[in-house]
């Protein structure tokens, strides 16, 4: 019998692996709708949808291994990181999906959420005020007009699979939609600044590094409390709090 492995689980959703099948359980069917639609539209390798019976989506495993993990050194080659950049560029150049995605939140709403979160991080004693203040200043550069692109919305390196120097698949599309292209690039390279040049070389166009840095700060500030509340550790070496500290 195939072993059942818990890939990720928290109060909002869970993903299990049984042999070569991933079972995604999500009480919010809108997220599953987004995921299925995005995978059908994306011009990059995505998992095959095997079946769907709410609240479960079954998808096939894809070959290769994850590009890396946050908090761990990546063993993938520079060419693999560049291939990931090229795949992201292909996605960003594709026709826009109908929905806004996680990377497409309005500047006004995002700024308000960020300010509220910064205040809570300090008043709850989770992070020192100078660390929060400095990263809030850096994050301001992300709060600017942007041209909508087809974005993944949660492009962590663990969601990009490679075999050698080739991208074999990109998983977890529930946050996909119209959004800021640089959000995807920043998410991919969060905690792996040493590979930013490889990714941008594959992406093939000039990008504003100040905005990438801003998204690193912004995403990390917004993530700390959520991660703690859902059983993850943003204080682990190389993770979100270290990303914030690196901006000091």
PDB file of C-alpha atoms in Angstrom:
ATOM      1  CA  UNK A   1       0.000   0.000   0.000  1.00  0.00           C
ATOM      2  CA  UNK A   2       1.278   3.481  -0.844  1.00  0.00           C
ATOM      3  CA  UNK A   3       2.217   5.572   2.155  1.00  0.00           C
ATOM      4  CA  UNK A   4       0.111   8.658   2.860  1.00  0.00           C
ATOM      5  CA  UNK A   5       2.410  11.642   3.328  1.00  0.00           C
ATOM      6  CA  UNK A   6       1.248  15.002   4.654  1.00  0.00           C
ATOM      7  CA  UNK A   7       2.898  17.601   2.435  1.00  0.00           C
ATOM      8  CA  UNK A   8       1.398  20.628   4.166  1.00  0.00           C
ATOM      9  CA  UNK A   9      -1.516  21.063   6.515  1.00  0.00           C
ATOM     10  CA  UNK A  10      -3.045  23.974   8.390  1.00  0.00           C
ATOM     11  CA  UNK A  11      -6.479  25.299   9.246  1.00  0.00           C
ATOM     12  CA  UNK A  12      -7.223  26.554   5.713  1.00  0.00           C
ATOM     13  CA  UNK A  13      -6.161  23.592   3.569  1.00  0.00           C
ATOM     14  CA  UNK A  14      -4.120  20.406   3.430  1.00  0.00           C
ATOM     15  CA  UNK A  15      -2.175  18.543   0.761  1.00  0.00           C
ATOM     16  CA  UNK A  16      -1.522  14.797   0.970  1.00  0.00           C
ATOM     17  CA  UNK A  17       0.608  12.588  -1.275  1.00  0.00           C
ATOM     18  CA  UNK A  18      -0.400   9.003  -1.973  1.00  0.00           C
ATOM     19  CA  UNK A  19       2.041   7.381  -4.359  1.00  0.00           C
ATOM     20  CA  UNK A  20       2.119   9.543  -7.484  1.00  0.00           C
ATOM     21  CA  UNK A  21      -1.099  11.382  -6.641  1.00  0.00           C
ATOM     22  CA  UNK A  22      -1.476  14.594  -4.660  1.00  0.00           C
ATOM     23  CA  UNK A  23      -4.791  15.175  -2.882  1.00  0.00           C
ATOM     24  CA  UNK A  24      -5.551  18.819  -2.111  1.00  0.00           C
ATOM     25  CA  UNK A  25      -8.302  19.370   0.449  1.00  0.00           C
ATOM     26  CA  UNK A  26      -9.645  22.910   0.603  1.00  0.00           C
ATOM     27  CA  UNK A  27     -12.896  24.110   2.136  1.00  0.00           C
ATOM     28  CA  UNK A  28     -12.782  27.221  -0.083  1.00  0.00           C
ATOM     29  CA  UNK A  29     -13.893  25.950  -3.475  1.00  0.00           C
ATOM     30  CA  UNK A  30     -13.139  29.322  -5.050  1.00  0.00           C
ATOM     31  CA  UNK A  31      -9.417  28.646  -4.520  1.00  0.00           C
ATOM     32  CA  UNK A  32      -9.739  25.287  -6.253  1.00  0.00           C
ATOM     33  CA  UNK A  33     -11.636  26.930  -9.122  1.00  0.00           C
ATOM     34  CA  UNK A  34      -8.797  29.432  -9.550  1.00  0.00           C
ATOM     35  CA  UNK A  35      -6.208  26.663  -9.467  1.00  0.00           C
ATOM     36  CA  UNK A  36      -7.894  24.472 -12.064  1.00  0.00           C
ATOM     37  CA  UNK A  37      -8.566  27.384 -14.408  1.00  0.00           C
ATOM     38  CA  UNK A  38      -5.039  28.771 -14.079  1.00  0.00           C
ATOM     39  CA  UNK A  39      -3.378  25.440 -14.796  1.00  0.00           C
ATOM     40  CA  UNK A  40      -5.484  25.089 -17.929  1.00  0.00           C
ATOM     41  CA  UNK A  41      -4.427  28.537 -19.164  1.00  0.00           C
ATOM     42  CA  UNK A  42      -0.780  28.718 -18.095  1.00  0.00           C
ATOM     43  CA  UNK A  43       1.731  28.248 -20.962  1.00  0.00           C
ATOM     44  CA  UNK A  44       4.187  26.434 -18.671  1.00  0.00           C
ATOM     45  CA  UNK A  45       4.294  22.829 -17.406  1.00  0.00           C
ATOM     46  CA  UNK A  46       1.642  22.182 -14.752  1.00  0.00           C
ATOM     47  CA  UNK A  47       0.329  19.047 -13.007  1.00  0.00           C
ATOM     48  CA  UNK A  48      -2.345  16.948 -14.684  1.00  0.00           C
ATOM     49  CA  UNK A  49      -5.745  17.168 -13.016  1.00  0.00           C
ATOM     50  CA  UNK A  50      -6.879  13.569 -12.412  1.00  0.00           C
ATOM     51  CA  UNK A  51     -10.249  14.186 -10.818  1.00  0.00           C
ATOM     52  CA  UNK A  52     -12.151  16.614  -8.663  1.00  0.00           C
ATOM     53  CA  UNK A  53     -14.737  15.882  -6.006  1.00  0.00           C
ATOM     54  CA  UNK A  54     -15.244  18.843  -3.656  1.00  0.00           C
ATOM     55  CA  UNK A  55     -13.551  19.494  -1.347  1.00  0.00           C
ATOM     56  CA  UNK A  56     -10.779  17.346  -2.890  1.00  0.00           C
ATOM     57  CA  UNK A  57      -8.694  17.948  -6.028  1.00  0.00           C
ATOM     58  CA  UNK A  58      -6.479  15.105  -7.237  1.00  0.00           C
ATOM     59  CA  UNK A  59      -3.480  15.952  -9.381  1.00  0.00           C
ATOM     60  CA  UNK A  60      -0.615  13.873 -10.731  1.00  0.00           C
ATOM     61  CA  UNK A  61       2.905  14.205  -9.400  1.00  0.00           C
ATOM     62  CA  UNK A  62       5.369  15.858 -11.744  1.00  0.00           C
ATOM     63  CA  UNK A  63       8.911  14.638 -12.414  1.00  0.00           C
ATOM     64  CA  UNK A  64      11.998  16.241 -10.967  1.00  0.00           C
ATOM     65  CA  UNK A  65      12.653  17.929  -7.645  1.00  0.00           C
ATOM     66  CA  UNK A  66      11.800  21.301  -6.149  1.00  0.00           C
ATOM     67  CA  UNK A  67      14.137  24.149  -7.052  1.00  0.00           C
ATOM     68  CA  UNK A  68      14.799  24.506  -3.327  1.00  0.00           C
ATOM     69  CA  UNK A  69      13.333  25.269   0.071  1.00  0.00           C
ATOM     70  CA  UNK A  70      13.239  28.478   2.048  1.00  0.00           C
ATOM     71  CA  UNK A  71      15.879  28.339   4.769  1.00  0.00           C
ATOM     72  CA  UNK A  72      17.980  25.722   2.961  1.00  0.00           C
ATOM     73  CA  UNK A  73      20.725  26.092   0.321  1.00  0.00           C
ATOM     74  CA  UNK A  74      19.488  25.264  -3.155  1.00  0.00           C
ATOM     75  CA  UNK A  75      21.332  22.448  -4.916  1.00  0.00           C
ATOM     76  CA  UNK A  76      19.882  23.430  -8.306  1.00  0.00           C
ATOM     77  CA  UNK A  77      22.289  24.729 -10.924  1.00  0.00           C
ATOM     78  CA  UNK A  78      22.448  28.368 -12.054  1.00  0.00           C
ATOM     79  CA  UNK A  79      21.054  27.141 -15.383  1.00  0.00           C
ATOM     80  CA  UNK A  80      18.034  25.654 -13.602  1.00  0.00           C
ATOM     81  CA  UNK A  81      17.377  28.976 -11.870  1.00  0.00           C
ATOM     82  CA  UNK A  82      17.703  30.731 -15.227  1.00  0.00           C
ATOM     83  CA  UNK A  83      15.244  28.239 -16.741  1.00  0.00           C
ATOM     84  CA  UNK A  84      12.810  29.120 -13.970  1.00  0.00           C
ATOM     85  CA  UNK A  85      13.220  32.793 -14.881  1.00  0.00           C
ATOM     86  CA  UNK A  86      12.500  32.005 -18.533  1.00  0.00           C
ATOM     87  CA  UNK A  87       9.367  30.018 -17.600  1.00  0.00           C
ATOM     88  CA  UNK A  88       8.103  32.887 -15.463  1.00  0.00           C
ATOM     89  CA  UNK A  89       8.652  35.331 -18.327  1.00  0.00           C
ATOM     90  CA  UNK A  90       6.602  33.058 -20.595  1.00  0.00           C
ATOM     91  CA  UNK A  91       3.810  33.063 -18.015  1.00  0.00           C
ATOM     92  CA  UNK A  92       3.916  36.832 -17.580  1.00  0.00           C
ATOM     93  CA  UNK A  93       3.715  37.366 -21.339  1.00  0.00           C
ATOM     94  CA  UNK A  94       0.632  35.127 -21.696  1.00  0.00           C
ATOM     95  CA  UNK A  95      -2.908  36.482 -22.191  1.00  0.00           C
ATOM     96  CA  UNK A  96      -4.382  37.719 -18.923  1.00  0.00           C
ATOM     97  CA  UNK A  97      -6.758  35.539 -16.908  1.00  0.00           C
ATOM     98  CA  UNK A  98     -10.071  37.112 -15.958  1.00  0.00           C
ATOM     99  CA  UNK A  99      -9.531  37.285 -12.210  1.00  0.00           C
ATOM    100  CA  UNK A 100      -7.142  39.405 -10.151  1.00  0.00           C
ATOM    101  CA  UNK A 101      -4.725  37.266  -8.165  1.00  0.00           C
ATOM    102  CA  UNK A 102      -2.773  37.459  -4.927  1.00  0.00           C
ATOM    103  CA  UNK A 103      -0.183  39.591  -6.694  1.00  0.00           C
ATOM    104  CA  UNK A 104      -2.911  41.958  -7.902  1.00  0.00           C
ATOM    105  CA  UNK A 105      -4.118  43.535  -4.687  1.00  0.00           C
ATOM    106  CA  UNK A 106      -4.694  47.281  -4.916  1.00  0.00           C
ATOM    107  CA  UNK A 107      -1.938  49.591  -3.731  1.00  0.00           C
ATOM    108  CA  UNK A 108      -4.288  51.304  -1.269  1.00  0.00           C
ATOM    109  CA  UNK A 109      -5.514  48.042   0.275  1.00  0.00           C
ATOM    110  CA  UNK A 110      -2.008  46.604   0.431  1.00  0.00           C
ATOM    111  CA  UNK A 111      -0.581  49.713   2.112  1.00  0.00           C
ATOM    112  CA  UNK A 112      -3.358  49.680   4.715  1.00  0.00           C
ATOM    113  CA  UNK A 113      -2.822  45.973   5.436  1.00  0.00           C
ATOM    114  CA  UNK A 114       0.926  46.510   5.706  1.00  0.00           C
ATOM    115  CA  UNK A 115       0.598  49.415   8.136  1.00  0.00           C
ATOM    116  CA  UNK A 116      -1.797  47.446  10.333  1.00  0.00           C
ATOM    117  CA  UNK A 117       0.502  44.436  10.303  1.00  0.00           C
ATOM    118  CA  UNK A 118       3.580  46.486  11.170  1.00  0.00           C
ATOM    119  CA  UNK A 119       1.790  47.972  14.159  1.00  0.00           C
ATOM    120  CA  UNK A 120       0.744  44.518  15.395  1.00  0.00           C
ATOM    121  CA  UNK A 121       4.242  43.084  14.982  1.00  0.00           C
ATOM    122  CA  UNK A 122       5.615  45.793  17.264  1.00  0.00           C
ATOM    123  CA  UNK A 123       2.783  46.039  19.827  1.00  0.00           C
ATOM    124  CA  UNK A 124       2.680  42.253  20.206  1.00  0.00           C
ATOM    125  CA  UNK A 125       6.445  42.167  20.755  1.00  0.00           C
ATOM    126  CA  UNK A 126       7.116  39.848  17.835  1.00  0.00           C
ATOM    127  CA  UNK A 127       9.723  42.046  16.138  1.00  0.00           C
ATOM    128  CA  UNK A 128      11.747  45.081  17.255  1.00  0.00           C
ATOM    129  CA  UNK A 129      10.452  48.463  16.126  1.00  0.00           C
ATOM    130  CA  UNK A 130      13.622  49.438  14.249  1.00  0.00           C
ATOM    131  CA  UNK A 131      13.514  46.245  12.177  1.00  0.00           C
ATOM    132  CA  UNK A 132       9.868  46.796  11.281  1.00  0.00           C
ATOM    133  CA  UNK A 133      10.330  50.499  10.542  1.00  0.00           C
ATOM    134  CA  UNK A 134      13.314  49.938   8.259  1.00  0.00           C
ATOM    135  CA  UNK A 135      11.599  47.213   6.261  1.00  0.00           C
ATOM    136  CA  UNK A 136       8.387  49.241   6.029  1.00  0.00           C
ATOM    137  CA  UNK A 137      10.458  52.007   4.439  1.00  0.00           C
ATOM    138  CA  UNK A 138      11.967  49.562   1.949  1.00  0.00           C
ATOM    139  CA  UNK A 139       8.546  48.048   1.188  1.00  0.00           C
ATOM    140  CA  UNK A 140       7.238  51.423   0.017  1.00  0.00           C
ATOM    141  CA  UNK A 141       8.933  50.931  -3.370  1.00  0.00           C
ATOM    142  CA  UNK A 142       6.554  48.055  -4.166  1.00  0.00           C
ATOM    143  CA  UNK A 143       3.513  50.297  -3.709  1.00  0.00           C
ATOM    144  CA  UNK A 144       3.554  51.801  -7.193  1.00  0.00           C
ATOM    145  CA  UNK A 145       1.520  51.460 -10.399  1.00  0.00           C
ATOM    146  CA  UNK A 146       2.229  48.269 -12.355  1.00  0.00           C
ATOM    147  CA  UNK A 147       1.141  46.723 -15.647  1.00  0.00           C
ATOM    148  CA  UNK A 148      -1.002  43.613 -15.084  1.00  0.00           C
ATOM    149  CA  UNK A 149       0.562  40.272 -15.967  1.00  0.00           C
ATOM    150  CA  UNK A 150      -0.514  36.633 -15.674  1.00  0.00           C
ATOM    151  CA  UNK A 151       0.977  35.879 -12.252  1.00  0.00           C
ATOM    152  CA  UNK A 152       1.241  32.696 -10.214  1.00  0.00           C
ATOM    153  CA  UNK A 153       0.802  34.605  -6.957  1.00  0.00           C
ATOM    154  CA  UNK A 154       2.598  32.141  -4.645  1.00  0.00           C
ATOM    155  CA  UNK A 155       5.740  31.267  -6.587  1.00  0.00           C
ATOM    156  CA  UNK A 156       7.823  29.873  -3.736  1.00  0.00           C
ATOM    157  CA  UNK A 157      10.850  27.873  -4.866  1.00  0.00           C
ATOM    158  CA  UNK A 158       9.211  24.750  -3.439  1.00  0.00           C
ATOM    159  CA  UNK A 159       6.508  25.175  -6.097  1.00  0.00           C
ATOM    160  CA  UNK A 160       8.909  25.070  -9.065  1.00  0.00           C
ATOM    161  CA  UNK A 161      10.191  21.637 -10.095  1.00  0.00           C
ATOM    162  CA  UNK A 162      13.251  21.001 -12.230  1.00  0.00           C
ATOM    163  CA  UNK A 163      15.028  17.997 -13.706  1.00  0.00           C
ATOM    164  CA  UNK A 164      18.610  18.946 -14.380  1.00  0.00           C
ATOM    165  CA  UNK A 165      18.440  22.341 -16.049  1.00  0.00           C
ATOM    166  CA  UNK A 166      14.829  22.020 -17.251  1.00  0.00           C
ATOM    167  CA  UNK A 167      11.630  23.178 -15.553  1.00  0.00           C
ATOM    168  CA  UNK A 168       9.309  20.169 -15.382  1.00  0.00           C
ATOM    169  CA  UNK A 169       6.353  21.747 -13.622  1.00  0.00           C
ATOM    170  CA  UNK A 170       4.973  24.534 -11.458  1.00  0.00           C
ATOM    171  CA  UNK A 171       2.429  23.633  -8.773  1.00  0.00           C
ATOM    172  CA  UNK A 172      -0.055  25.340  -6.396  1.00  0.00           C
ATOM    173  CA  UNK A 173      -1.927  27.873  -8.554  1.00  0.00           C
ATOM    174  CA  UNK A 174      -4.686  28.855  -6.118  1.00  0.00           C
ATOM    175  CA  UNK A 175      -3.419  32.467  -5.870  1.00  0.00           C
ATOM    176  CA  UNK A 176      -3.011  32.946  -9.642  1.00  0.00           C
ATOM    177  CA  UNK A 177      -4.478  35.815 -11.635  1.00  0.00           C
ATOM    178  CA  UNK A 178      -3.701  39.291 -12.856  1.00  0.00           C
ATOM    179  CA  UNK A 179      -0.959  40.922 -10.820  1.00  0.00           C
ATOM    180  CA  UNK A 180       2.432  42.558 -10.498  1.00  0.00           C
ATOM    181  CA  UNK A 181       5.051  40.501 -12.344  1.00  0.00           C
ATOM    182  CA  UNK A 182       7.803  41.518  -9.919  1.00  0.00           C
ATOM    183  CA  UNK A 183       5.859  39.970  -7.041  1.00  0.00           C
ATOM    184  CA  UNK A 184       6.411  36.545  -8.627  1.00  0.00           C
ATOM    185  CA  UNK A 185      10.126  37.162  -9.166  1.00  0.00           C
ATOM    186  CA  UNK A 186      10.542  38.378  -5.597  1.00  0.00           C
ATOM    187  CA  UNK A 187       8.635  35.416  -4.167  1.00  0.00           C
ATOM    188  CA  UNK A 188      10.804  32.959  -6.089  1.00  0.00           C
ATOM    189  CA  UNK A 189      14.049  34.511  -4.875  1.00  0.00           C
ATOM    190  CA  UNK A 190      12.965  35.276  -1.283  1.00  0.00           C
ATOM    191  CA  UNK A 191      15.773  34.072   0.976  1.00  0.00           C
ATOM    192  CA  UNK A 192      17.874  33.122  -2.051  1.00  0.00           C
ATOM    193  CA  UNK A 193      19.255  36.490  -3.100  1.00  0.00           C
ATOM    194  CA  UNK A 194      22.352  34.772  -4.483  1.00  0.00           C
ATOM    195  CA  UNK A 195      20.256  33.383  -7.355  1.00  0.00           C
ATOM    196  CA  UNK A 196      18.519  36.630  -8.326  1.00  0.00           C
ATOM    197  CA  UNK A 197      21.013  37.290 -11.144  1.00  0.00           C
ATOM    198  CA  UNK A 198      20.397  33.798 -12.573  1.00  0.00           C
ATOM    199  CA  UNK A 199      16.629  34.301 -12.517  1.00  0.00           C
ATOM    200  CA  UNK A 200      16.776  37.738 -14.116  1.00  0.00           C
ATOM    201  CA  UNK A 201      19.173  36.449 -16.793  1.00  0.00           C
ATOM    202  CA  UNK A 202      16.610  33.798 -17.719  1.00  0.00           C
ATOM    203  CA  UNK A 203      13.760  36.281 -17.480  1.00  0.00           C
ATOM    204  CA  UNK A 204      15.496  38.279 -20.164  1.00  0.00           C
ATOM    205  CA  UNK A 205      14.536  41.875 -19.456  1.00  0.00           C
ATOM    206  CA  UNK A 206      15.605  44.626 -17.110  1.00  0.00           C
ATOM    207  CA  UNK A 207      13.841  44.640 -13.753  1.00  0.00           C
ATOM    208  CA  UNK A 208      13.794  47.184 -10.957  1.00  0.00           C
ATOM    209  CA  UNK A 209      15.841  45.600  -8.172  1.00  0.00           C
ATOM    210  CA  UNK A 210      14.564  48.129  -5.642  1.00  0.00           C
ATOM    211  CA  UNK A 211      11.064  46.778  -6.221  1.00  0.00           C
ATOM    212  CA  UNK A 212      12.264  43.192  -5.806  1.00  0.00           C
ATOM    213  CA  UNK A 213      13.886  44.155  -2.505  1.00  0.00           C
ATOM    214  CA  UNK A 214      10.697  45.963  -1.517  1.00  0.00           C
ATOM    215  CA  UNK A 215       8.588  42.880  -2.159  1.00  0.00           C
ATOM    216  CA  UNK A 216      10.991  40.778  -0.051  1.00  0.00           C
ATOM    217  CA  UNK A 217      10.403  43.127   2.874  1.00  0.00           C
ATOM    218  CA  UNK A 218       6.677  43.498   2.264  1.00  0.00           C
ATOM    219  CA  UNK A 219       5.965  39.795   1.851  1.00  0.00           C
ATOM    220  CA  UNK A 220       8.021  38.931   4.929  1.00  0.00           C
ATOM    221  CA  UNK A 221       6.333  41.555   7.112  1.00  0.00           C
ATOM    222  CA  UNK A 222       2.898  40.290   6.125  1.00  0.00           C
ATOM    223  CA  UNK A 223       3.854  36.639   6.605  1.00  0.00           C
ATOM    224  CA  UNK A 224       5.324  36.557  10.121  1.00  0.00           C
ATOM    225  CA  UNK A 225       2.117  36.477  12.204  1.00  0.00           C
ATOM    226  CA  UNK A 226       0.285  34.213   9.721  1.00  0.00           C
ATOM    227  CA  UNK A 227       3.126  31.695   9.795  1.00  0.00           C
ATOM    228  CA  UNK A 228       3.238  31.660  13.594  1.00  0.00           C
ATOM    229  CA  UNK A 229      -0.550  31.297  13.832  1.00  0.00           C
ATOM    230  CA  UNK A 230      -0.489  28.330  11.423  1.00  0.00           C
ATOM    231  CA  UNK A 231       2.323  26.400  13.053  1.00  0.00           C
ATOM    232  CA  UNK A 232       5.289  27.517  10.942  1.00  0.00           C
ATOM    233  CA  UNK A 233       8.498  29.200  12.112  1.00  0.00           C
ATOM    234  CA  UNK A 234       9.456  32.473  10.375  1.00  0.00           C
ATOM    235  CA  UNK A 235      12.398  32.774  12.817  1.00  0.00           C
ATOM    236  CA  UNK A 236      14.110  29.646  11.430  1.00  0.00           C
ATOM    237  CA  UNK A 237      17.523  30.328   9.848  1.00  0.00           C
ATOM    238  CA  UNK A 238      17.200  31.779   6.352  1.00  0.00           C
ATOM    239  CA  UNK A 239      13.463  32.364   6.635  1.00  0.00           C
ATOM    240  CA  UNK A 240      11.318  35.506   6.761  1.00  0.00           C
ATOM    241  CA  UNK A 241      12.787  37.168   9.851  1.00  0.00           C
ATOM    242  CA  UNK A 242      16.322  36.645   8.545  1.00  0.00           C
ATOM    243  CA  UNK A 243      15.186  38.202   5.245  1.00  0.00           C
ATOM    244  CA  UNK A 244      14.032  41.256   7.199  1.00  0.00           C
ATOM    245  CA  UNK A 245      17.274  41.402   9.165  1.00  0.00           C
ATOM    246  CA  UNK A 246      19.322  41.280   5.956  1.00  0.00           C
ATOM    247  CA  UNK A 247      17.831  44.644   4.929  1.00  0.00           C
ATOM    248  CA  UNK A 248      19.240  46.427   7.999  1.00  0.00           C
TER     249      UNK A 248
END
